[in-house]
Short mmCIF file of C-alpha atoms in Angstrom, two decimals:
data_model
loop_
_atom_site.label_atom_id
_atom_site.label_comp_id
_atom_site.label_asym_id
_atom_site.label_seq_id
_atom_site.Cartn_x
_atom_site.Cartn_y
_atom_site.Cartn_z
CA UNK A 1 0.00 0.00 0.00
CA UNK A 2 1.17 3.41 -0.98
CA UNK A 3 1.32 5.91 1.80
CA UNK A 4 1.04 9.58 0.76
CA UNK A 5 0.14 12.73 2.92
CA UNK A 6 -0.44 16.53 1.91
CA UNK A 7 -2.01 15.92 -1.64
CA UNK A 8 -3.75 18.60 -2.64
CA UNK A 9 -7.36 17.19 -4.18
CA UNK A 10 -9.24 19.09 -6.92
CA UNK A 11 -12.88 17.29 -5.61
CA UNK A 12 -13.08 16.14 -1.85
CA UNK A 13 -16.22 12.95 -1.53
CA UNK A 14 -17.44 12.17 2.41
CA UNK A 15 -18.51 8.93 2.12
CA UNK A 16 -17.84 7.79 6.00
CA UNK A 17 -20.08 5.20 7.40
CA UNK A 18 -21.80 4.55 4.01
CA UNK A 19 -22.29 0.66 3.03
CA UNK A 20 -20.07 -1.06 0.00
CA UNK A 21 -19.85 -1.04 -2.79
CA UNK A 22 -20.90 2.97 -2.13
CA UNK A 23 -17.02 3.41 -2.16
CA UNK A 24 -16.94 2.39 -5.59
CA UNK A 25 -20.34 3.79 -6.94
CA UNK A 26 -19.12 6.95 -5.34
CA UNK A 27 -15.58 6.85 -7.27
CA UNK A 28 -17.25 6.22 -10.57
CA UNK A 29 -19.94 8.96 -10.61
CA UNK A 30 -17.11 11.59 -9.13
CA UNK A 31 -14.73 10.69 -11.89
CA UNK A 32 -16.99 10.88 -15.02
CA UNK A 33 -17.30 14.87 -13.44
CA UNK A 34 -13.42 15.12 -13.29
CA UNK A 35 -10.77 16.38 -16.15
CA UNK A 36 -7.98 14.29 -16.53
CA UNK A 37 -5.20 14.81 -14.78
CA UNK A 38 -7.51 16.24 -11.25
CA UNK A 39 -7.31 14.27 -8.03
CA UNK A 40 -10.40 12.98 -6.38
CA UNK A 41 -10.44 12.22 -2.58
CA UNK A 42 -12.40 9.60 -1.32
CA UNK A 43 -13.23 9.55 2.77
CA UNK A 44 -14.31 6.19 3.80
CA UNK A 45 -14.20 4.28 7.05
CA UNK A 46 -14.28 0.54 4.78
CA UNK A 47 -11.16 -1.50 4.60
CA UNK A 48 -12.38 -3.40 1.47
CA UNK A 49 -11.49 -0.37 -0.20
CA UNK A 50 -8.06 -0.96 0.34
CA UNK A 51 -7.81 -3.56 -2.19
CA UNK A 52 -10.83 -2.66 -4.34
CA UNK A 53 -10.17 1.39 -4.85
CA UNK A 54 -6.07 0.46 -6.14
CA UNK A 55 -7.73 -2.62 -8.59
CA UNK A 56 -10.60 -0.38 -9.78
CA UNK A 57 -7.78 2.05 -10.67
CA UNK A 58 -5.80 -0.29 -12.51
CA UNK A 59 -8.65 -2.26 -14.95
CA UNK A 60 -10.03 1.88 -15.63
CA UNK A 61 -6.62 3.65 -16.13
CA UNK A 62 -7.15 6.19 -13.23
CA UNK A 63 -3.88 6.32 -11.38
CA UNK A 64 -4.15 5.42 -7.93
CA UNK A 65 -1.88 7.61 -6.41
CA UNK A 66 -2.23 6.30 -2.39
CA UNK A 67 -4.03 6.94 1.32
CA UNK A 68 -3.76 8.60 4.21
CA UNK A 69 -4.44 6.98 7.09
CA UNK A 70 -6.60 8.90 10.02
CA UNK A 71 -7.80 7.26 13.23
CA UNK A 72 -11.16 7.07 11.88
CA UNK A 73 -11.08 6.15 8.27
CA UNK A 74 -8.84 6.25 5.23
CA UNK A 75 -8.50 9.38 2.20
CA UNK A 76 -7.59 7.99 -0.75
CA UNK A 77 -6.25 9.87 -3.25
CA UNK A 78 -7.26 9.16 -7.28
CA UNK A 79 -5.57 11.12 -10.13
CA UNK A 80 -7.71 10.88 -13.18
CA UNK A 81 -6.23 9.40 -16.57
CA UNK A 82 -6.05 10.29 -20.22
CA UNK A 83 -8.31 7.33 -21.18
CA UNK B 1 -73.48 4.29 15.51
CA UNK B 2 -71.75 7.57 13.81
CA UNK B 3 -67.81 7.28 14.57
CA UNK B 4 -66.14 10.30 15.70
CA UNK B 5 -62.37 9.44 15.56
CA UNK B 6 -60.62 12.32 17.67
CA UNK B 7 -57.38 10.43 17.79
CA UNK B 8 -55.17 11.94 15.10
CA UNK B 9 -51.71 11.77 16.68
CA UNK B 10 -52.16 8.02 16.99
CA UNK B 11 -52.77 7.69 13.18
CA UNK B 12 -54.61 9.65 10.43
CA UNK B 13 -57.04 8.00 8.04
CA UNK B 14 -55.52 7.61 4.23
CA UNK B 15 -55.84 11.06 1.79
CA UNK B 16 -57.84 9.14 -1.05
CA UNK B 17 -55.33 11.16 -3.52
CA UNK B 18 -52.92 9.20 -1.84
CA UNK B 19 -54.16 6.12 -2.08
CA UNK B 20 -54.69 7.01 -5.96
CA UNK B 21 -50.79 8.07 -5.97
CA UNK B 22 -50.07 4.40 -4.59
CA UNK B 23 -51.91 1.61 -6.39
CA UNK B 24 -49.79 1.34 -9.29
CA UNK B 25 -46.91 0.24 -7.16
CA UNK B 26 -48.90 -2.49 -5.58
CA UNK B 27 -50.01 -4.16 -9.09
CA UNK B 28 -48.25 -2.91 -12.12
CA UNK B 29 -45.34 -1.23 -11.22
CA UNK B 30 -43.62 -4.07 -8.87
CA UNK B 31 -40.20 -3.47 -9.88
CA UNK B 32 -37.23 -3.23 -7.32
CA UNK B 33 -35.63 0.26 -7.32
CA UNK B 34 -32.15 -1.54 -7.80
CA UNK B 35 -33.12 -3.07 -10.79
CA UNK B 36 -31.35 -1.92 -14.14
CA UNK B 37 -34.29 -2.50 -16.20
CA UNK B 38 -37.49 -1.03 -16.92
CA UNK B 39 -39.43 -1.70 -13.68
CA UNK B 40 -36.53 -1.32 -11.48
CA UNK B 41 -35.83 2.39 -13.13
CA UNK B 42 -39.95 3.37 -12.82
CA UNK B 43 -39.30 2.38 -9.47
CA UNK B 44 -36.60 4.19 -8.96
CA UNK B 45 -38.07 7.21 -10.34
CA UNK B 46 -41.06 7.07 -7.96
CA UNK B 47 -38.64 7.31 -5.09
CA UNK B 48 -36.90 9.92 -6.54
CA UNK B 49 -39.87 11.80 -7.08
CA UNK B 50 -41.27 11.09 -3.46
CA UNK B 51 -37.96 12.15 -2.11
CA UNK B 52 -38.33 15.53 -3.36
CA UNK B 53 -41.67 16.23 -2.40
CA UNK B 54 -40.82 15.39 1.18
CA UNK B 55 -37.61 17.30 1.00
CA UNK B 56 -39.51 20.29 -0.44
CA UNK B 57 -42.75 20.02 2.66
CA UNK B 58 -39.63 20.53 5.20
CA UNK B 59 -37.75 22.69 3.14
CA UNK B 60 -34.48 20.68 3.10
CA UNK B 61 -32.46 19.19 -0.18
CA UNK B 62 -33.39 15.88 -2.21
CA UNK B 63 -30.27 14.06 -0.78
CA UNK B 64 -30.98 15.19 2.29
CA UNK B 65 -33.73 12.85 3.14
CA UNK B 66 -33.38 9.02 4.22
CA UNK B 67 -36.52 6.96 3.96
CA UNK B 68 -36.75 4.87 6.85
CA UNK B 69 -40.12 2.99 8.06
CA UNK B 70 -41.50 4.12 10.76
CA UNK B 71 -40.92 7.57 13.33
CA UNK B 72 -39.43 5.79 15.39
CA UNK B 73 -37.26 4.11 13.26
CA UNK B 74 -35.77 7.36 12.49
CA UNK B 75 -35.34 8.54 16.04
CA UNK B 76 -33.40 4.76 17.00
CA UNK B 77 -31.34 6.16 13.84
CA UNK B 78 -30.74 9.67 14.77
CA UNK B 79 -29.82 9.03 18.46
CA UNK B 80 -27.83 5.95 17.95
CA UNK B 81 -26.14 6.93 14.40
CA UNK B 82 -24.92 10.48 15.77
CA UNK B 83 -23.86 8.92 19.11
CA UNK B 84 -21.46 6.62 17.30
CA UNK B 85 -20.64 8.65 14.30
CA UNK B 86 -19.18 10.92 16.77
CA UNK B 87 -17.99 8.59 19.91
CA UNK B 88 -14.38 9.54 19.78
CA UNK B 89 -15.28 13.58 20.88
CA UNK B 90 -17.63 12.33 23.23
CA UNK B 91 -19.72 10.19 24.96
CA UNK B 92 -22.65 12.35 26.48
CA UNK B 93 -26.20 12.96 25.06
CA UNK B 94 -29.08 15.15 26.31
CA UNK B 95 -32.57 14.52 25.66
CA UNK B 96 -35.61 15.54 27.10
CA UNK B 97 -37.88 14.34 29.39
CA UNK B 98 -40.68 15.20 27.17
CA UNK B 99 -39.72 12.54 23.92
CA UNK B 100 -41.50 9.54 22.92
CA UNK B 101 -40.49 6.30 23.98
CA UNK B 102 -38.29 5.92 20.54
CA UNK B 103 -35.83 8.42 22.01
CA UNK B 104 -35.79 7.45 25.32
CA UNK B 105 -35.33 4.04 24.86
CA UNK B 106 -32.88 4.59 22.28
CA UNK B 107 -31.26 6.54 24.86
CA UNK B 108 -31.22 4.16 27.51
CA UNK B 109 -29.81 1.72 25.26
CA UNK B 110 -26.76 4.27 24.70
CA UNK B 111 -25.96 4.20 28.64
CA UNK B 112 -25.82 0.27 28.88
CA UNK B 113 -23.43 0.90 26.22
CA UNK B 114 -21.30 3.08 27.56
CA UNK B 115 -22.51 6.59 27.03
CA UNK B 116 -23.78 9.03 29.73
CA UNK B 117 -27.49 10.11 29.00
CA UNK B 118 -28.55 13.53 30.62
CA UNK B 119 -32.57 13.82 30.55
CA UNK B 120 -33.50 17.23 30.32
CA UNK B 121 -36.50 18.87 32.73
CA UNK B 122 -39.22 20.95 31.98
CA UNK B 123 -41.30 23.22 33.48
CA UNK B 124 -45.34 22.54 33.91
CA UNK B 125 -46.29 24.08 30.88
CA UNK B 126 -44.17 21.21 28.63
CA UNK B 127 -41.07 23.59 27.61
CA UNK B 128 -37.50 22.59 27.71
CA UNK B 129 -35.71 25.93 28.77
CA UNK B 130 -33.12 26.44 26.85
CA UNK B 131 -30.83 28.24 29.58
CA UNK B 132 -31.16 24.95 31.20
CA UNK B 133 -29.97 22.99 28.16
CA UNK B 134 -26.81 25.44 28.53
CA UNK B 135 -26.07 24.21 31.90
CA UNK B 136 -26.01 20.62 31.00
CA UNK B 137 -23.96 20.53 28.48
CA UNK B 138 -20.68 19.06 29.30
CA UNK B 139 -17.10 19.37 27.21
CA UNK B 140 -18.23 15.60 26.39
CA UNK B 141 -21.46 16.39 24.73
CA UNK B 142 -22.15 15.72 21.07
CA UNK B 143 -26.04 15.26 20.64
CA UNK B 144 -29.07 17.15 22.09
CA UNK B 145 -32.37 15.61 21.03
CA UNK B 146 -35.44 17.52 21.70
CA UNK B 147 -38.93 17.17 20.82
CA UNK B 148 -40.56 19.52 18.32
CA UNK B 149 -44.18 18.68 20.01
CA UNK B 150 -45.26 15.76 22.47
CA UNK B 151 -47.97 14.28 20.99
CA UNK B 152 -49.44 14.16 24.27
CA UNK B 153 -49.65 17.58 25.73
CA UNK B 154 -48.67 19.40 21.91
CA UNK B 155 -46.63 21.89 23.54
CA UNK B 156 -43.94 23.10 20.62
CA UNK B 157 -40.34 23.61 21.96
CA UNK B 158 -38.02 26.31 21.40
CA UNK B 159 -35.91 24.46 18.76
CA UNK B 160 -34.60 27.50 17.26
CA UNK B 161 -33.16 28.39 20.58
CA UNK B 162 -31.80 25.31 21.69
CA UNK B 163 -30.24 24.83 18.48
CA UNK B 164 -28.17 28.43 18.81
CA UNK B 165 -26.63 27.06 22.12
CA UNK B 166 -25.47 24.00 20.73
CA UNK B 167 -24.10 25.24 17.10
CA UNK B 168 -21.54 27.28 19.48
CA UNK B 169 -20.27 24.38 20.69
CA UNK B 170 -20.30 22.21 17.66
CA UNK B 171 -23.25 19.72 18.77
CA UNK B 172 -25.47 18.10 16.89
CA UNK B 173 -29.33 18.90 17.44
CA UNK B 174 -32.01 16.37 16.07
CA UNK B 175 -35.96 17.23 16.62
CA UNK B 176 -38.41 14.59 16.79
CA UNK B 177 -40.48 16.27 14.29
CA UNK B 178 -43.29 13.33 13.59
CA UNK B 179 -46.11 15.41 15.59
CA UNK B 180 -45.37 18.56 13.72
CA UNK B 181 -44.19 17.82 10.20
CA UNK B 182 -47.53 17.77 7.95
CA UNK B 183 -49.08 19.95 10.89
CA UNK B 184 -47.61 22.82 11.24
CA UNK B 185 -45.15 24.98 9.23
CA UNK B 186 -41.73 22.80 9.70
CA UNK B 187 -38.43 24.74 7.54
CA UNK B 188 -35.58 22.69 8.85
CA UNK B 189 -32.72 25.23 8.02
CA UNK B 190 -34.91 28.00 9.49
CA UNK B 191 -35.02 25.57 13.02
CA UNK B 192 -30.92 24.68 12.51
CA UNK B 193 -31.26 21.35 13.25
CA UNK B 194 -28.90 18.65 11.82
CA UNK B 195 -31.32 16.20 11.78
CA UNK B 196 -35.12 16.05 12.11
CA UNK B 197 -37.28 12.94 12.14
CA UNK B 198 -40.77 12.41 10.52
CA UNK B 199 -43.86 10.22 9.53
CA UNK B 200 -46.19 10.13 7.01
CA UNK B 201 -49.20 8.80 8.59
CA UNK B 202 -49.13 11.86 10.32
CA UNK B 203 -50.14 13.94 7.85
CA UNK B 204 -52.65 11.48 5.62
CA UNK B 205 -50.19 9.22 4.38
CA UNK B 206 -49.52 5.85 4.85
CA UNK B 207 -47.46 3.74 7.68
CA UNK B 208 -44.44 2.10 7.07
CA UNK B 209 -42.97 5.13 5.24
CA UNK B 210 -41.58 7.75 6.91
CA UNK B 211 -37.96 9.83 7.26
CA UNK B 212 -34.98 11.00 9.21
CA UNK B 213 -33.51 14.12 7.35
CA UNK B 214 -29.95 14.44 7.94
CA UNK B 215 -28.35 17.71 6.91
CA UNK B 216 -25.67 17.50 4.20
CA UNK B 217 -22.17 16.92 5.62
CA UNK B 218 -23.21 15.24 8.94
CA UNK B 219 -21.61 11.64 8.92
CA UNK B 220 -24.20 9.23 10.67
CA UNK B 221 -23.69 5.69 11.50
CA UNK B 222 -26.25 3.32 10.02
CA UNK B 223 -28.93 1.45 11.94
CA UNK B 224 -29.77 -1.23 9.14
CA UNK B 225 -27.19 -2.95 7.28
CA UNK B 226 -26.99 -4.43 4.22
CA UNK B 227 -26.97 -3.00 0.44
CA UNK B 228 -26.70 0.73 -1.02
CA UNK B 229 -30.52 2.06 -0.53
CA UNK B 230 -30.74 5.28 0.74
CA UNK B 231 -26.81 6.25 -0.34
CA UNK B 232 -25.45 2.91 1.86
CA UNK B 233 -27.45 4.60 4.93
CA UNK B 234 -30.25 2.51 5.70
CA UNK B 235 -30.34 -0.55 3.77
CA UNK B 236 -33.89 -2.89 2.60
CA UNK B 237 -35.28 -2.99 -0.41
CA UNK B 238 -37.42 0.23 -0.22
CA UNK B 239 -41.40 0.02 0.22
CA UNK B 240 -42.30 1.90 -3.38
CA UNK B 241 -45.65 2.23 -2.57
CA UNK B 242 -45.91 3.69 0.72
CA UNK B 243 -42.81 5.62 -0.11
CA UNK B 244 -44.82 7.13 -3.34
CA UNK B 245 -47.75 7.99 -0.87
CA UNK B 246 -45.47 9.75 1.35
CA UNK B 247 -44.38 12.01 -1.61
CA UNK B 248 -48.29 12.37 -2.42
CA UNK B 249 -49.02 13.43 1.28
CA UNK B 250 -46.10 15.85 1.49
CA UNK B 251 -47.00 17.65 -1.73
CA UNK B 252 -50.53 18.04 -0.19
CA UNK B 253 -49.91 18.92 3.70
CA UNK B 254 -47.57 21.58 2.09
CA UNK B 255 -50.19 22.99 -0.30
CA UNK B 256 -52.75 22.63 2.19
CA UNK B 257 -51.30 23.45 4.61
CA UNK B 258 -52.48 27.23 6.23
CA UNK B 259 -56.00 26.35 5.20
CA UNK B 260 -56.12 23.00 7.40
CA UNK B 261 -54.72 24.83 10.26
CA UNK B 262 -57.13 27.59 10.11
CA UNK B 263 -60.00 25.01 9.98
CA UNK B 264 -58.57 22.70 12.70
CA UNK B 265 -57.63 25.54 15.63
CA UNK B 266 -61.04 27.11 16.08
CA UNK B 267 -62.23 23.15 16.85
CA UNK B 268 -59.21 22.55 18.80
CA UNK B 269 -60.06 25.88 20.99
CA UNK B 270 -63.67 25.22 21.30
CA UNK B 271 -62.94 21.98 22.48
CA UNK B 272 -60.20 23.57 25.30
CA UNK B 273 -62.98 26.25 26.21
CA UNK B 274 -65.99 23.87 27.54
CA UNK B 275 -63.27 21.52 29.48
CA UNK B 276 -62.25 24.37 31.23
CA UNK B 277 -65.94 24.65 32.32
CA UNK B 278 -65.89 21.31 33.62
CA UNK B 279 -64.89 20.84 37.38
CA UNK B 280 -61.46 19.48 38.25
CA UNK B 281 -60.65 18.78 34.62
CA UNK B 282 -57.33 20.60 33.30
CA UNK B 283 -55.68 21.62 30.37
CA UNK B 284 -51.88 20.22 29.94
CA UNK B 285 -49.60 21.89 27.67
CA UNK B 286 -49.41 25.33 27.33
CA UNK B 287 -52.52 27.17 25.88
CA UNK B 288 -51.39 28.75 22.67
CA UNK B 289 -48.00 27.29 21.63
CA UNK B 290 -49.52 24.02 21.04
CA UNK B 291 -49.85 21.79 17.95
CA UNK B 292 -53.24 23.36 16.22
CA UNK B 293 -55.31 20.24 16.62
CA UNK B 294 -54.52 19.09 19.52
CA UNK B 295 -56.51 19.48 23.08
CA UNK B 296 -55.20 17.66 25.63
CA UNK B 297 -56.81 17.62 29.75
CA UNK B 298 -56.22 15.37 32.85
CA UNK B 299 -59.17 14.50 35.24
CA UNK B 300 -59.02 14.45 38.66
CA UNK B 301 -59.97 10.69 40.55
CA UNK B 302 -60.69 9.35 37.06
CA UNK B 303 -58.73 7.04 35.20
CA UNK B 304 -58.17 7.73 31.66
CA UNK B 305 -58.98 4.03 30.57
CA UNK B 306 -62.44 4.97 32.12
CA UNK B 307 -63.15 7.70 30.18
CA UNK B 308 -61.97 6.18 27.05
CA UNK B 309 -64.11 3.42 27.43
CA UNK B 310 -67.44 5.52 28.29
CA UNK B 311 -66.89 7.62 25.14
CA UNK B 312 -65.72 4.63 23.07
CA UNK B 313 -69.65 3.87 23.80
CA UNK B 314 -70.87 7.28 22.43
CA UNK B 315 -68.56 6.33 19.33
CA UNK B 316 -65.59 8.66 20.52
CA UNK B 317 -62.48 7.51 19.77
CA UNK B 318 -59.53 9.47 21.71
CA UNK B 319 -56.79 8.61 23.65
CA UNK B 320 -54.78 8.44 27.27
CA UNK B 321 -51.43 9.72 27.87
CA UNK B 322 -49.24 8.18 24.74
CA UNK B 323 -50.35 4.97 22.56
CA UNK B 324 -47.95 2.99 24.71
CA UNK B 325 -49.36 4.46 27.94
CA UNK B 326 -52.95 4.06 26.91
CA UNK B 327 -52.22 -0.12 26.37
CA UNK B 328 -49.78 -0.17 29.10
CA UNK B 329 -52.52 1.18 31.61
CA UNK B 330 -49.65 3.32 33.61
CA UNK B 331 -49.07 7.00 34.16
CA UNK B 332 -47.55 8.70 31.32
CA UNK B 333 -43.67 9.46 31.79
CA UNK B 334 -44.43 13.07 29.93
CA UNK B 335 -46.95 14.26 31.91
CA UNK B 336 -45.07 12.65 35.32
CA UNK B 337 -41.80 15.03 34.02
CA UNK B 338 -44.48 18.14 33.77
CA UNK B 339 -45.10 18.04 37.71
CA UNK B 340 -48.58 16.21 37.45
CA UNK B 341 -49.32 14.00 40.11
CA UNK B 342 -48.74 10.68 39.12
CA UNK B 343 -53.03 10.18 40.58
CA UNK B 344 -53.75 13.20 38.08
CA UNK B 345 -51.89 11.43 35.38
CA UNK B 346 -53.63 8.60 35.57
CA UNK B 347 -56.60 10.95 34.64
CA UNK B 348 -54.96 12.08 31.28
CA UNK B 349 -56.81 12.33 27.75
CA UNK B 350 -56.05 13.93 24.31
CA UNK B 351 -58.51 14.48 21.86
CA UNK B 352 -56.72 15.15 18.53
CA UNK B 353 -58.22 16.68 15.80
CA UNK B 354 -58.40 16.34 12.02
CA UNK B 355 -59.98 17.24 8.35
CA UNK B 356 -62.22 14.61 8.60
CA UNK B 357 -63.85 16.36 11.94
CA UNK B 358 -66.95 18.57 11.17
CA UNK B 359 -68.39 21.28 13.86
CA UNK B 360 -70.60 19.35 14.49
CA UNK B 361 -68.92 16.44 15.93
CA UNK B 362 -66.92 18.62 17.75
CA UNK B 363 -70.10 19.86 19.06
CA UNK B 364 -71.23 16.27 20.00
CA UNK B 365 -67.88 15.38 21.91
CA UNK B 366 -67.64 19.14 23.86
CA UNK B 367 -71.66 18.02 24.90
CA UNK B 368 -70.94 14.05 25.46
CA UNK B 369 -67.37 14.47 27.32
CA UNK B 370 -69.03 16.47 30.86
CA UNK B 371 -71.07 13.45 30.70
CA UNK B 372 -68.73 11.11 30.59
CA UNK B 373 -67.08 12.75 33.31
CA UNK B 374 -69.84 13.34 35.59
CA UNK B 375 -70.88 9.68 35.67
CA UNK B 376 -67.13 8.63 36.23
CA UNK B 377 -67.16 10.71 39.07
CA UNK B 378 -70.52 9.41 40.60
CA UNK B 379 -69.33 5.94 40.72
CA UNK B 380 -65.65 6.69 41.91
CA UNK B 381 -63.88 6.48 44.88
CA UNK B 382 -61.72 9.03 45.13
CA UNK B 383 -64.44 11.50 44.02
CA UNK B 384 -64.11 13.49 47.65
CA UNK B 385 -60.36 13.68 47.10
CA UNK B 386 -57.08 12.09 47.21
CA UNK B 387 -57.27 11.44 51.29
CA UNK B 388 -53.71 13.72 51.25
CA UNK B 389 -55.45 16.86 50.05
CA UNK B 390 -53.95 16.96 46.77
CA UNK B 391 -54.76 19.11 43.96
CA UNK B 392 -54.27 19.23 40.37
CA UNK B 393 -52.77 22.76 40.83
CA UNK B 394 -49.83 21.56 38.39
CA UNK B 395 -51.75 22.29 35.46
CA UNK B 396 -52.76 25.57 33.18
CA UNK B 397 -56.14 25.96 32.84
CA UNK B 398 -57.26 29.38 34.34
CA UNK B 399 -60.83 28.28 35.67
#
């Protein structure tokens, strides 16, 4: 897992205590909205996003660029591709 | 016999244009709002539809609003969600003393587990003081949750207040807003809430739909788990139809609003004015900051079973003290926390009022209820007094 901390996002999405797969549902409808090359950050308290937000990255060319960890829940931080 | 059902805050008969709104989502329109297809999206659309017209009756945003199924479903969700959600600032709630049993025993749940629970007094007229809230609140505190109305004395609280108190110290406010919603006017950025609970059968809908509006940004913790209804915040496959009606009843109590209080308050207060001409019988709540259909007394040495049953026989249908008091046969909790003797409480009864009342049944119960309660009297015990001198003093009623 890649560790990152001050990124600065272009579009910030709160999605803390919300049931999966909202984590991905969530990423998809905030990137179609995003130019490529912006950063999304994604709030969520789920640990199956750890492996699920990095894979959905990989099989959509988004770049997946790491989290930051918080007592509470997790950012994750999504850079938007060319495709 | 001719029916004269004067029990509105227990349930409201179905708006027929509601009904109307909902039959094609018993028969034709079955789908499941998840579904990708055709039915699934016309179900979907209903919802969406629905949500908007019960956003728009309280003034808040579309995504705003979570469909849950019942008040108090929504109040187990408010306390409970908030409490977690926010666990790690604090562990201390405050509620009143005046909220329905979905709140308090919501509440009570949060102490076995670990939170402190502060129950909030108030004074004889119903109202939470707000300079009292102030005092109670603690560096741990991260929820107040206070009544809009009790249903059974229809006192309305000084939300707006309370809420100023807590925004300076960054605590969430929810209103139990199930008695008012529908009723009265009810703008839930004007009140400052964060989250505000409500049910359609209280305003001519049907049961088994009804809402907790959280404001946007507020994280909750869910009460239902499962799929992605409702955002992933209360899971179940959603109840179309009864959502739809809810949607249907909004859009009408909000239209209809002004013109169904107007009708409703001159019945309410003609019903207030000949109790207070009967002996020993006294208004609860306060006189004129009360829900606008709602007239609620107690009776001294009577029981409020009594009188329900005697005017049950005359075909009036009203209640005791709460639903669950009424069943339970046991002094209301609310009107106990008012400073009524728990023998006066015993004597409690509400006589809620709605469209489908006339003047003239109002006329019939304001000439059948002295009845009632002269006979009571003649056959009870107690009818010389308490033995200990007591008098319902507690209450408001100028004789």
């Amino acid at each position: 897992m890649k560790f990152v901390q001050d990124v600065k996002p272009d579009v910030t999405t709160d999605i803390v205590y919300m049931m999966c797969p909202m984590h991905l549902l969530k990423l998809e409808e905030q990137m179609k909205e995003l130019e490529p090359g912006q950063i999304l950050e994604i709030m969520t308290d789920y640990d199956g996003a750890l492996e699920d937000i990095p894979a959905w990255c990989d099989k959509t060319g988004n770049e997946f660029l790491g989290i930051d960890e918080t007592p509470d829940f997790f950012k994750f931080y999504i850079r938007k591709g060319t495709r | 016999m001719k029916k004269y059902y004067v029990d509105h805050v227990a349930t409201n008969p179905l708006h027929p244009d509601v009904l109307t709104a909902m039959m094609p989502y018993f028969t034709e329109e079955f789908g499941n709002p998840l579904s990708v297809y055709a039915y699934g999206m016309k179900a979907k659309e209903a919802i969406e539809s629905a949500r908007g017209q019960v956003a728009a009756l309280v003034n808040a945003k579309p995504a705003e609003i979570i469909f849950t199924a019942s008040g108090a479903e929504a109040n187990n969700f408010a306390l409970r969600g908030i409490a977690l959600a926010r666990q790690n600032e604090g562990k201390h709630i405050l509620v009143s003393r005046m909220e329905h049993h979905s709140i308090l025993n919501a509440a009570r749940f949060l102490e076995k587990s670990g939170f402190t629970v502060t129950y909030l007094p108030v004074d004889k007229q119903g109202f939470v003081d707000p300079e009292t809230v102030k005092k109670m609140i603690t560096k741990e505190t991260t929820l107040i949750s206070v009544t809009h109305a009790s249903s059974e004395v229809g006192t309305i609280e000084p939300i707006k207040e309370i809420v100023k108190i807590a925004k300076d110290q960054n605590i969430s406010v929810h209103t139990d807003a199930v008695a008012t919603t529908g009723n009265i006017p009810v703008d839930m950025p004007d009140l400052g809430v964060d989250l505000l609970s409500m049910a359609a059968h209280q305003f001519y809908g049907p049961k088994g739909a009804a809402a907790l509006v959280v404001k946007q940004g507020t994280r909750i913790v869910p009460l239902i788990y499962g799929g992605i209804q409702e955002s992933g915040r209360r899971a179940g496959t959603e109840n179309v139809p009864a959502i739809v009606g809810m949607g249907k009843a909004a859009e009408l109590a909000k239209a209809e609003l002004q013109g169904r209080m107007d009708y409703l308050r001159p019945l309410r207060d003609k019903i207030i004015d000949v109790m207070a001409n009967v002996e020993r019988v006294y208004l609860t709540g306060d006189r004129n900051n009360r829900l606008p259909a709602h007239a609620s007394f107690c009776a001294e040495y009577i029981e409020g079973e009594a009188m329900l049953l005697l005017l049950a026989a005359k075909g009036i249908f009203s209640a005791s003290g709460s639903a669950c008091s009424s069943k339970a046969l046991k002094a209301s909790p609310v009107l106990l926390s008012m400073g009524i003797p728990s023998g006066l409480a015993q004597g409690s009864i509400v006589f809620s009022l709605g469209m489908g009342n006339t003047p003239e049944d109002i006329d019939y119960v304001a000439a059948e209820f002295p009845a009632v309660i002269k006979r009571l009297r003649e056959i009870s015990p107690y009818s010389q007094g308490w033995g200990d001198n007591q008098e319902g003093g507690s209450c408001t009623v100028t004789k």
